[in-house]
């Protein structure tokens, strides 16, 4: 059974202060997980997690992770600006983007970020844009084909727009070495949301073997290998969570086996996790406001896909707890919907839940990553607040909810809205 990190008694108090819907984050859970990750990779001297800012771009939450040595993985101008604003700079920023506009390369270089190239043509683009290449550069690799992890989990890198082929990354390293680059990194993201301890070790083997080959063929010094994101979380109650210690140990074994004998025992391991760092430590709190009995039983809540897009976008499962009814039998079958004029605006379809009454508080689990951040404004819906549940049980507003004024802000330059009261 999946449990909420907030109790019914606590949530009843919290909703008095913050109107639903809002995303709530669990400081204690974030800290304990970050500490475990740090321990799991403590065998590697240069280890660093670059938190994938896109997953949860909230400065308060990122600042918690920084206490555990995390940097920022950015992929756009505003993500770079956010990092800059909170004082993250230099090699504490990994700039892993694709289809990159040159201004973003310029900004990344200005901040001293490590630039991770998605394509071989960018070697020249970056050189032209900056005048010369930075001393440290990284490239993203895509082996193509199908990447199969032991227990039937697989993904399809051959179909993904990211990264360079074998030949291209070799050529890119040669070119960059000739142009004065001294320190090289390799990056790859081959599978997403992998709920298995085998993904990182398997990916590590692919990248470590590539690193050995690249070193031999091009003579470059490989400073780091970036395993990127993709470590998953158990969205479904029957799923077994990943064991980060087993993952760290699995990567260590491959490191000892492949890199150390080649005299590459100084290579730093980097990760760029988003989901694993934050996913389970956030939830969407919403209230049941309508019920409808037609061809199906519907419960309408005050949140919608604007607040959490994953179910509408990928049919993703998010567990739902009806607060205060945790022990009641799940003997009602509901579609739990938002109010968008889109029939895919459903948080759950044919979900067995306890009987829901109007005013019940529903908690949608595991919205801490790729939740709030995927928000949009369809139907003129506004983005919600974000609230931090602190370790001492108190709460802090870490992002206010949007108001109509925010929605109309981009018309501010037009006279038509001059006298509008919003
Ligand atoms: C999205 C992304 C991540 C984080 O992925 P998770 O699945 O959240 O761990 C890391 N690196 C890059 C380049 C990404 O695009």
XYZ file of N, CA and C in Angstrom, residues 5-257:
759
model
N 2.994 11.121 2.494
C 3.968 11.589 3.483
C 3.340 12.590 4.446
N 2.079 12.922 4.197
C 1.374 13.867 5.059
C 0.155 13.141 5.630
N -0.152 13.388 6.906
C -1.291 12.694 7.509
C -2.589 13.484 7.267
N -3.704 12.807 7.533
C -5.015 13.452 7.381
C -5.123 14.658 8.309
N -4.658 14.468 9.542
C -4.722 15.574 10.516
C -3.921 16.770 10.018
N -2.721 16.497 9.511
C -1.867 17.587 9.002
C -2.510 18.280 7.800
N -3.028 17.484 6.870
C -3.529 18.087 5.624
C -4.757 18.960 5.899
N -5.558 18.550 6.892
C -6.747 19.353 7.223
C -6.330 20.765 7.661
N -5.210 20.842 8.390
C -4.697 22.145 8.809
C -4.099 22.914 7.638
N -3.341 22.188 6.794
C -2.631 22.850 5.688
C -3.620 23.482 4.695
N -4.730 22.772 4.405
C -5.670 23.325 3.419
C -6.431 24.542 3.970
N -6.387 24.731 5.285
C -6.994 25.962 5.836
C -6.151 27.173 5.439
N -4.848 26.944 5.310
C -3.952 28.055 4.994
C -3.771 28.253 3.488
N -3.727 27.152 2.742
C -3.487 27.235 1.299
C -4.661 26.582 0.589
N -5.385 27.372 -0.216
C -6.521 26.772 -0.931
C -6.042 25.741 -1.951
N -6.763 24.637 -2.084
C -6.439 23.624 -3.102
C -6.795 24.203 -4.463
N -6.152 23.707 -5.528
C -5.087 22.701 -5.536
C -3.707 23.327 -5.296
N -2.800 22.531 -4.770
C -1.398 22.948 -4.673
C -0.518 21.701 -4.627
N 0.751 21.917 -4.967
C 1.730 20.840 -4.838
C 2.407 20.987 -3.481
N 2.521 19.882 -2.778
C 3.133 19.872 -1.452
C 4.403 19.022 -1.528
N 5.494 19.513 -0.938
C 6.775 18.791 -0.982
C 7.235 18.438 0.427
N 7.944 17.335 0.522
C 8.332 16.738 1.798
C 9.832 16.940 2.036
N 10.175 17.939 2.822
C 11.590 18.271 3.032
C 12.374 17.075 3.588
N 11.766 16.392 4.547
C 12.451 15.270 5.192
C 12.797 14.180 4.165
N 11.827 13.847 3.337
C 12.049 12.809 2.324
C 13.120 13.216 1.324
N 13.088 14.473 0.898
C 14.087 14.969 -0.064
C 15.488 14.837 0.533
N 15.614 15.242 1.798
C 16.937 15.209 2.457
C 17.436 13.782 2.642
N 16.562 12.907 3.123
C 17.003 11.529 3.388
C 17.431 10.835 2.098
N 16.703 11.101 1.026
C 17.037 10.478 -0.251
C 18.358 11.022 -0.804
N 18.547 12.337 -0.698
C 19.783 12.953 -1.201
C 20.993 12.416 -0.431
N 20.808 12.218 0.859
C 21.889 11.687 1.691
C 22.233 10.247 1.278
N 21.195 9.450 1.028
C 21.419 8.059 0.600
C 22.184 8.010 -0.730
N 21.782 8.880 -1.659
C 22.451 8.912 -2.968
C 23.931 9.226 -2.800
N 24.198 10.216 -1.959
C 25.581 10.642 -1.722
C 26.409 9.472 -1.169
N 25.810 8.750 -0.231
C 26.479 7.572 0.352
C 26.737 6.509 -0.708
N 25.714 6.273 -1.538
C 25.780 5.167 -2.501
C 26.914 5.340 -3.505
N 27.266 6.610 -3.794
C 28.346 6.849 -4.764
C 29.604 7.404 -4.102
N 29.689 7.288 -2.767
C 30.830 7.882 -2.059
C 32.148 7.184 -2.409
N 32.064 5.994 -3.017
C 33.286 5.281 -3.441
C 33.995 6.016 -4.571
N 33.279 6.891 -5.286
C 33.882 7.601 -6.422
C 34.243 9.010 -6.012
N 35.517 9.353 -6.114
C 35.986 10.611 -5.545
C 35.342 11.857 -6.158
N 35.151 11.839 -7.452
C 34.611 13.047 -8.095
C 33.107 13.042 -8.246
N 32.417 12.066 -7.645
C 30.979 11.916 -7.908
C 30.200 13.208 -7.691
N 29.279 13.474 -8.611
C 28.398 14.618 -8.431
C 27.057 14.372 -9.104
N 25.984 14.720 -8.392
C 24.643 14.714 -8.987
C 24.318 16.136 -9.431
N 23.971 16.260 -10.717
C 23.478 17.527 -11.256
C 21.965 17.401 -11.347
N 21.253 18.011 -10.436
C 19.793 17.858 -10.431
C 19.200 18.421 -11.731
N 18.345 17.628 -12.373
C 17.712 18.056 -13.625
C 16.665 19.112 -13.304
N 17.047 20.355 -13.517
C 16.214 21.488 -13.104
C 14.807 21.413 -13.703
N 14.709 20.903 -14.923
C 13.395 20.868 -15.585
C 12.362 20.056 -14.800
N 12.840 19.116 -13.991
C 11.912 18.252 -13.253
C 11.140 19.044 -12.196
N 11.844 19.937 -11.503
C 11.222 20.715 -10.421
C 11.977 22.042 -10.273
N 11.680 22.998 -11.127
C 12.494 24.220 -11.154
C 12.123 25.184 -10.026
N 12.312 24.766 -8.810
C 11.992 25.625 -7.676
C 13.260 25.890 -6.852
N 13.667 27.164 -6.750
C 14.931 27.493 -6.074
C 14.999 27.006 -4.635
N 13.884 26.996 -3.923
C 13.898 26.549 -2.525
C 14.268 25.063 -2.452
N 13.685 24.285 -3.361
C 13.950 22.847 -3.352
C 15.366 22.550 -3.843
N 15.808 23.283 -4.857
C 17.159 23.057 -5.384
C 18.194 23.421 -4.319
N 17.889 24.454 -3.542
C 18.821 24.835 -2.476
C 18.960 23.754 -1.407
N 17.903 22.994 -1.163
C 18.017 21.863 -0.226
C 19.023 20.859 -0.794
N 18.884 20.533 -2.081
C 19.788 19.547 -2.707
C 21.232 20.024 -2.714
N 21.422 21.321 -2.828
C 22.806 21.851 -2.865
C 23.545 21.549 -1.569
N 22.799 21.455 -0.472
C 23.454 21.117 0.807
C 24.097 19.736 0.748
N 23.654 18.912 -0.208
C 24.215 17.564 -0.348
C 25.193 17.501 -1.517
N 25.638 18.651 -1.961
C 26.662 18.696 -3.009
C 26.136 18.658 -4.429
N 24.821 18.773 -4.598
C 24.267 18.686 -5.952
C 24.480 19.981 -6.729
N 24.708 19.839 -8.016
C 24.722 20.966 -8.932
C 23.432 20.991 -9.728
N 23.425 21.752 -10.823
C 22.225 21.893 -11.652
C 22.485 21.408 -13.072
N 21.570 20.600 -13.574
C 21.575 20.219 -14.986
C 20.548 21.091 -15.684
N 21.020 21.956 -16.591
C 20.129 22.913 -17.264
C 20.033 22.583 -18.739
N 18.874 22.916 -19.338
C 18.743 22.680 -20.770
C 18.085 23.840 -21.492
N 17.994 24.997 -20.836
C 17.406 26.144 -21.532
C 17.925 27.426 -20.907
N 17.631 28.542 -21.561
C 18.078 29.848 -21.076
C 17.553 30.132 -19.665
N 16.252 29.938 -19.460
C 15.710 30.299 -18.140
C 16.200 29.345 -17.044
N 16.476 28.111 -17.398
C 17.049 27.212 -16.386
C 18.458 27.662 -16.013
N 19.217 28.122 -17.007
C 20.545 28.679 -16.711
C 20.404 29.926 -15.833
N 19.421 30.755 -16.158
C 19.217 31.983 -15.383
C 18.803 31.677 -13.942
N 17.980 30.649 -13.796
C 17.564 30.248 -12.443
C 18.788 29.805 -11.627
N 19.650 29.020 -12.242
C 20.860 28.571 -11.554
C 21.722 29.763 -11.167
N 21.880 30.668 -12.103
C 22.672 31.868 -11.835
C 22.076 32.649 -10.656
N 20.761 32.779 -10.661
C 20.086 33.575 -9.627
C 20.315 33.019 -8.221
N 20.458 31.705 -8.119
C 20.665 31.137 -6.781
C 22.142 30.875 -6.502
N 22.997 31.382 -7.393
C 24.441 31.321 -7.113
C 25.118 30.027 -7.533
N 24.456 29.228 -8.379
C 25.109 28.027 -8.901
C 25.831 28.424 -10.187
N 27.120 28.181 -10.247
C 27.850 28.559 -11.458
C 29.062 27.645 -11.668
N 29.836 27.973 -12.718
C 31.021 27.170 -13.016
C 30.652 25.719 -13.305
N 31.544 24.827 -12.902
C 31.314 23.412 -13.188
C 30.223 22.788 -12.318
N 29.555 23.591 -11.498
C 28.364 23.094 -10.799
C 27.140 23.110 -11.712
N 27.320 23.632 -12.921
C 26.235 23.574 -13.913
C 26.650 22.666 -15.060
N 25.761 21.751 -15.404
C 25.910 20.930 -16.613
C 24.867 21.461 -17.585
N 25.310 21.834 -18.772
C 24.357 22.323 -19.768
C 24.140 21.233 -20.801
N 23.094 20.441 -20.593
C 22.758 19.327 -21.497
C 21.500 19.687 -22.266
N 21.678 20.234 -23.457
C 20.486 20.635 -24.200
C 20.518 19.976 -25.573
N 19.490 20.194 -26.344
C 19.503 19.737 -27.740
C 18.782 20.770 -28.575
N 19.029 20.771 -29.894
C 18.446 21.797 -30.771
C 18.719 23.176 -30.155
N 19.970 23.396 -29.800
C 20.331 24.528 -28.935
C 20.495 25.832 -29.702
N 19.831 26.892 -29.252
C 20.098 28.218 -29.831
C 21.463 28.735 -29.365
N 22.161 29.484 -30.211
C 23.529 29.905 -29.864
C 23.568 30.785 -28.618
N 22.519 31.573 -28.372
C 22.532 32.432 -27.172
C 22.667 31.586 -25.914
N 22.136 30.363 -25.954
C 22.201 29.515 -24.763
C 23.612 28.979 -24.551
N 24.301 28.674 -25.651
C 25.716 28.290 -25.512
C 26.494 29.457 -24.898
N 26.161 30.664 -25.374
C 26.874 31.857 -24.900
C 26.645 32.032 -23.396
N 25.390 31.890 -22.984
C 25.051 32.067 -21.567
C 25.731 30.979 -20.715
N 25.674 29.756 -21.193
C 26.296 28.648 -20.452
C 27.787 28.926 -20.274
N 28.432 29.388 -21.338
C 29.871 29.667 -21.268
C 30.144 30.826 -20.315
N 29.283 31.830 -20.354
C 29.438 32.997 -19.471
C 29.384 32.555 -17.994
N 28.553 31.565 -17.706
C 28.450 31.070 -16.325
C 29.551 30.058 -15.995
N 30.307 29.678 -17.001
C 31.378 28.698 -16.769
C 30.876 27.265 -16.686
N 29.654 27.026 -17.208
C 29.049 25.687 -17.147
C 29.823 24.690 -18.011
N 29.696 23.411 -17.679
C 30.193 22.371 -18.575
C 29.180 22.247 -19.706
N 29.654 22.346 -20.931
C 28.748 22.241 -22.075
C 28.809 20.825 -22.629
N 27.631 20.215 -22.680
C 27.482 18.845 -23.168
C 26.847 18.911 -24.554
N 27.614 18.599 -25.594
C 27.125 18.764 -26.967
C 26.238 17.595 -27.388
N 25.099 17.947 -27.982
C 24.163 16.928 -28.449
C 24.476 16.489 -29.878
N 25.236 17.350 -30.604
C 25.468 17.042 -32.018
C 26.852 17.492 -32.454
N 27.409 16.772 -33.408
C 28.773 17.068 -33.858
C 28.869 18.454 -34.512
N 27.785 18.912 -35.156
C 27.839 20.235 -35.796
C 28.026 21.349 -34.770
N 27.717 21.056 -33.519
C 27.830 22.083 -32.485
C 29.269 22.373 -32.071
N 30.197 21.487 -32.443
C 31.616 21.761 -32.146
C 31.977 23.096 -32.791
N 31.657 23.209 -34.077
C 31.983 24.438 -34.799
C 31.142 25.618 -34.326
N 29.869 25.342 -34.080
C 28.969 26.417 -33.639
C 29.490 27.032 -32.334
N 29.858 26.174 -31.396
C 30.329 26.690 -30.103
C 31.654 27.426 -30.276
N 32.534 26.878 -31.098
C 33.812 27.552 -31.329
C 33.585 28.939 -31.931
N 32.715 29.005 -32.926
C 32.422 30.291 -33.576
C 31.797 31.266 -32.594
N 30.830 30.749 -31.812
C 30.077 31.612 -30.903
C 30.974 32.176 -29.806
N 31.859 31.336 -29.280
C 32.653 31.756 -28.119
C 34.045 32.242 -28.496
N 34.422 32.077 -29.757
C 35.778 32.454 -30.146
C 36.728 31.274 -30.000
N 36.587 30.539 -28.925
C 37.339 29.283 -28.775
C 36.567 28.334 -27.864
N 36.907 27.052 -27.950
C 36.200 26.069 -27.131
C 36.696 26.130 -25.692
N 35.787 25.914 -24.729
C 36.237 25.811 -23.338
C 37.196 24.626 -23.169
N 37.985 24.634 -22.108
C 38.985 23.572 -21.872
C 38.321 22.233 -21.576
N 37.117 22.290 -20.991
C 36.376 21.066 -20.679
C 35.140 20.995 -21.563
N 34.943 19.853 -22.216
C 33.758 19.669 -23.063
C 33.232 18.249 -22.884
N 31.920 18.105 -23.115
C 31.295 16.795 -23.005
C 30.463 16.541 -24.253
N 30.269 15.267 -24.600
C 29.418 14.914 -25.738
C 28.402 13.857 -25.325
N 27.241 13.978 -25.931
C 26.161 13.024 -25.677
C 26.189 11.923 -26.725
N 26.107 10.694 -26.241
C 26.227 9.518 -27.109
C 24.877 8.846 -27.288
N 24.636 8.347 -28.504
C 23.438 7.554 -28.773
C 23.843 6.325 -29.580
N 23.814 5.146 -28.948
C 24.282 3.935 -29.635
C 23.310 3.424 -30.687
N 22.094 4.000 -30.751
C 21.090 3.509 -31.696
C 20.497 2.189 -31.228
N 19.709 1.572 -32.081
C 19.134 0.267 -31.776
C 18.179 0.303 -30.600
N 18.107 -0.825 -29.924
C 17.206 -0.977 -28.790
C 18.055 -1.253 -27.567
N 17.748 -0.602 -26.468
C 18.515 -0.829 -25.242
C 17.671 -1.663 -24.315
N 18.120 -2.894 -24.067
C 17.318 -3.811 -23.278
C 17.954 -4.042 -21.919
N 17.183 -3.810 -20.882
C 17.684 -4.035 -19.539
C 17.173 -5.401 -19.103
N 17.900 -6.052 -18.237
C 17.681 -7.467 -17.928
C 16.228 -7.922 -17.815
N 15.412 -7.223 -17.026
C 14.093 -7.796 -16.744
C 12.984 -7.312 -17.677
N 13.313 -7.230 -18.967
C 12.269 -6.934 -19.935
C 12.011 -5.450 -20.140
N 12.619 -4.612 -19.287
C 12.476 -3.167 -19.483
C 13.358 -2.775 -20.657
N 12.816 -2.028 -21.578
C 13.648 -1.590 -22.698
C 13.242 -0.217 -23.180
N 14.136 0.389 -23.917
C 13.830 1.668 -24.541
C 14.456 1.664 -25.926
N 14.215 2.720 -26.650
C 14.511 2.711 -28.070
C 15.403 3.877 -28.485
N 16.697 3.862 -28.119
C 17.572 4.989 -28.446
C 17.635 5.258 -29.942
N 17.506 4.228 -30.754
C 17.580 4.384 -32.205
C 16.499 5.304 -32.734
N 15.474 5.515 -31.953
C 14.348 6.341 -32.352
C 14.383 7.711 -31.682
N 15.437 7.958 -30.881
C 15.489 9.191 -30.094
C 16.329 10.249 -30.809
N 15.909 11.496 -30.674
C 16.580 12.586 -31.404
C 17.921 12.979 -30.788
N 18.243 12.436 -29.639
C 19.409 12.916 -28.894
C 20.710 12.222 -29.251
N 21.793 12.957 -29.093
C 23.112 12.342 -29.061
C 23.743 12.071 -30.417
N 25.006 11.612 -30.355
C 25.822 11.357 -31.541
C 26.062 9.858 -31.705
N 26.300 9.451 -32.940
C 26.667 8.056 -33.199
C 28.103 7.817 -32.734
N 28.477 6.559 -32.746
C 29.834 6.130 -32.424
C 30.878 6.912 -33.222
N 30.694 6.920 -34.546
C 31.658 7.594 -35.426
C 31.707 9.083 -35.136
N 30.523 9.669 -34.905
C 30.473 11.114 -34.680
C 31.157 11.523 -33.384
N 30.942 10.758 -32.322
C 31.532 11.159 -31.040
C 33.065 11.006 -31.123
N 33.511 9.981 -31.843
C 34.960 9.803 -32.022
C 35.541 10.999 -32.779
N 34.871 11.356 -33.861
C 35.312 12.486 -34.676
C 35.249 13.798 -33.873
N 34.176 13.970 -33.110
C 34.022 15.196 -32.312
C 35.168 15.318 -31.294
N 35.518 14.200 -30.660
C 36.618 14.232 -29.687
C 37.933 14.603 -30.377
N 38.167 14.019 -31.555
C 39.400 14.338 -32.310
C 39.456 15.825 -32.638
N 38.336 16.336 -33.165
C 38.286 17.752 -33.547
C 38.542 18.645 -32.346
N 37.877 18.322 -31.238
C 37.980 19.198 -30.064
C 39.377 19.133 -29.468
N 39.982 17.960 -29.516
C 41.355 17.841 -29.002
C 42.281 18.725 -29.843
N 42.111 18.656 -31.155
C 42.939 19.467 -32.053
C 42.732 20.961 -31.802
N 41.542 21.310 -31.314
C 41.237 22.716 -31.060
C 41.565 23.123 -29.622
N 42.244 22.256 -28.888
C 42.773 22.672 -27.580
C 41.973 22.244 -26.358
N 40.913 21.439 -26.553
C 40.162 20.958 -25.385
C 41.019 19.944 -24.622
N 41.015 20.036 -23.300
C 41.920 19.200 -22.501
C 41.212 18.102 -21.717
N 39.957 18.385 -21.317
C 39.236 17.447 -20.452
C 37.912 17.080 -21.137
N 37.637 15.753 -21.200
C 36.447 15.308 -21.941
C 35.485 14.519 -21.057
N 34.211 14.674 -21.385
C 33.178 13.911 -20.699
C 32.277 13.205 -21.695
N 31.668 12.112 -21.234
C 30.715 11.361 -22.081
C 29.389 11.256 -21.337
N 28.310 11.411 -22.081
C 26.965 11.436 -21.497
C 26.039 10.577 -22.348
N 25.089 9.906 -21.720
C 24.023 9.247 -22.491
C 22.796 9.056 -21.616
N 21.641 9.114 -22.255
C 20.360 8.901 -21.579
C 19.617 7.885 -22.437
N 19.607 6.618 -22.024
C 19.099 5.588 -22.926
C 17.717 5.051 -22.565
N 17.274 5.247 -21.325
C 15.955 4.738 -20.948
C 15.401 5.598 -19.820
N 14.086 5.748 -19.818
C 13.442 6.660 -18.880
C 12.651 5.902 -17.816
N 12.593 6.451 -16.619
C 11.823 5.866 -15.513
C 12.037 4.361 -15.364
N 13.279 3.952 -15.240
C 13.600 2.537 -15.106
C 13.485 2.115 -13.642
N 12.471 1.303 -13.350
C 12.331 0.822 -11.974
C 13.037 -0.535 -11.900
N 14.358 -0.459 -11.915
C 15.220 -1.633 -11.820
C 16.586 -1.153 -11.379
N 17.278 -1.969 -10.594
C 18.622 -1.593 -10.149
C 19.666 -1.835 -11.237
N 19.256 -2.390 -12.365
C 20.224 -2.775 -13.395
C 20.522 -1.685 -14.413
N 19.656 -0.652 -14.493
C 19.834 0.316 -15.580
C 21.179 1.037 -15.528
N 21.474 1.684 -14.419
C 22.734 2.433 -14.347
C 23.962 1.540 -14.579
N 24.043 0.381 -13.923
C 25.210 -0.466 -14.193
C 25.325 -0.876 -15.669
N 24.184 -1.139 -16.325
C 24.244 -1.530 -17.740
C 24.664 -0.371 -18.623
N 24.107 0.796 -18.331
C 24.489 2.006 -19.072
C 25.967 2.316 -18.823
N 26.387 2.142 -17.558
C 27.780 2.418 -17.205
C 28.711 1.553 -18.048
N 28.345 0.291 -18.236
C 29.212 -0.596 -19.031
C 29.356 -0.071 -20.461
N 28.233 0.329 -21.058
C 28.273 0.867 -22.423
C 29.194 2.102 -22.470
N 29.034 2.998 -21.513
C 29.799 4.247 -21.543
C 31.256 4.035 -21.150
N 31.502 3.129 -20.215
C 32.890 2.877 -19.799
C 33.675 2.246 -20.950
N 33.035 1.285 -21.630
C 33.724 0.640 -22.757
C 33.977 1.649 -23.878
N 33.004 2.525 -24.083
C 33.190 3.590 -25.079
C 34.339 4.511 -24.671
N 34.413 4.811 -23.383
C 35.466 5.711 -22.881
C 36.843 5.109 -23.127
N 36.972 3.817 -22.879
C 38.252 3.135 -23.095
C 38.626 3.219 -24.578
N 37.644 2.952 -25.426
C 37.861 2.979 -26.878
C 38.237 4.399 -27.344
N 37.503 5.393 -26.841
C 37.773 6.771 -27.265
C 39.152 7.229 -26.811
N 39.520 6.795 -25.628
C 40.845 7.171 -25.119
C 41.929 6.575 -26.022
N 41.734 5.301 -26.370
C 42.733 4.629 -27.215
C 42.799 5.241 -28.608
N 41.615 5.516 -29.184
C 41.599 5.971 -30.577
C 41.947 7.437 -30.742
N 41.659 8.258 -29.726
C 41.851 9.704 -29.908
C 42.888 10.281 -28.951
N 43.264 9.511 -27.940
C 44.278 9.978 -26.999
C 43.819 11.077 -26.053
N 42.496 11.274 -25.926
C 42.015 12.347 -25.037
C 42.010 11.864 -23.583
N 41.974 12.829 -22.672
C 41.792 12.484 -21.265
C 40.314 12.578 -20.910
N 39.742 11.454 -20.488
C 38.331 11.441 -20.099
C 38.260 11.776 -18.609
N 37.637 12.902 -18.313
C 37.563 13.347 -16.920
C 36.335 12.835 -16.193
N 35.237 12.693 -16.917
C 33.993 12.271 -16.255
C 33.072 11.526 -17.212
N 32.234 10.702 -16.607
C 31.200 9.988 -17.358
C 29.878 10.271 -16.665
N 28.930 10.762 -17.471
C 27.670 11.272 -16.952
C 26.554 10.279 -17.276
N 26.046 9.615 -16.251
C 25.006 8.598 -16.463
C 23.622 9.210 -16.666
N 23.544 10.544 -16.538
C 22.311 11.264 -16.843
C 21.158 10.851 -15.920
N 19.928 10.970 -16.416
C 18.759 10.635 -15.581
C 18.232 9.251 -15.916
N 16.958 9.049 -15.660
C 16.326 7.801 -16.065
C 16.089 6.798 -14.957
N 16.665 7.043 -13.778
C 16.393 6.135 -12.658
C 14.959 6.402 -12.185
N 14.168 5.362 -12.107
C 12.736 5.528 -11.922
C 12.255 5.452 -10.484
N 10.964 5.639 -10.339
C 10.318 5.536 -9.029
C 9.060 4.671 -9.175
N 8.640 4.024 -8.093
C 7.462 3.147 -8.187
C 6.165 3.942 -8.114
N 5.650 4.350 -9.264
C 4.379 5.076 -9.271
C 3.231 4.165 -8.823
N 3.357 2.876 -9.165
C 2.276 1.929 -8.842
C 2.563 1.222 -7.526
N 1.502 0.932 -6.771
C 1.711 0.337 -5.451
C 2.410 -1.017 -5.500
N 2.256 -1.757 -6.588
C 2.847 -3.107 -6.620
C 4.318 -3.075 -7.042
N 4.824 -1.913 -7.422
C 6.217 -1.836 -7.876
C 7.198 -1.775 -6.714
N 8.323 -2.439 -6.912
C 9.398 -2.467 -5.919
C 10.310 -1.265 -6.168
N 10.545 -0.421 -5.162
C 11.394 0.752 -5.418
C 12.838 0.353 -5.723
N 13.552 1.216 -6.440
C 14.976 1.004 -6.678
C 15.725 1.081 -5.362
N 16.835 0.355 -5.295
C 17.711 0.416 -4.128
C 18.978 1.158 -4.569
N 19.100 2.400 -4.164
C 20.196 3.232 -4.666
C 21.551 2.684 -4.239
N 21.592 1.964 -3.126
C 22.872 1.367 -2.707
C 23.265 0.230 -3.661
N 22.293 -0.568 -4.068
C 22.568 -1.630 -5.043
C 22.993 -1.011 -6.373
N 22.392 0.100 -6.749
C 22.739 0.770 -8.004
C 24.174 1.308 -7.933
N 24.505 1.987 -6.838
C 25.860 2.530 -6.660
C 26.905 1.424 -6.680
N 26.580 0.330 -6.023
C 27.491 -0.821 -5.951
C 27.639 -1.473 -7.331
N 26.536 -1.556 -8.058
C 26.564 -2.120 -9.415
C 27.464 -1.307 -10.332
N 27.386 0.011 -10.227
C 28.223 0.873 -11.064
C 29.691 0.723 -10.645
N 29.916 0.618 -9.323
C 31.291 0.467 -8.823
C 31.950 -0.790 -9.406
N 31.199 -1.894 -9.429
C 31.738 -3.163 -9.948
C 32.184 -3.015 -11.401
N 31.339 -2.380 -12.227
C 31.679 -2.217 -13.642
C 32.875 -1.274 -13.787
N 32.932 -0.280 -12.933
C 34.043 0.687 -12.920
C 35.362 -0.041 -12.665
N 35.343 -0.916 -11.637
C 36.541 -1.688 -11.276
C 36.936 -2.630 -12.410
N 35.918 -3.155 -13.076
C 36.158 -4.165 -14.101
C 36.656 -3.546 -15.407
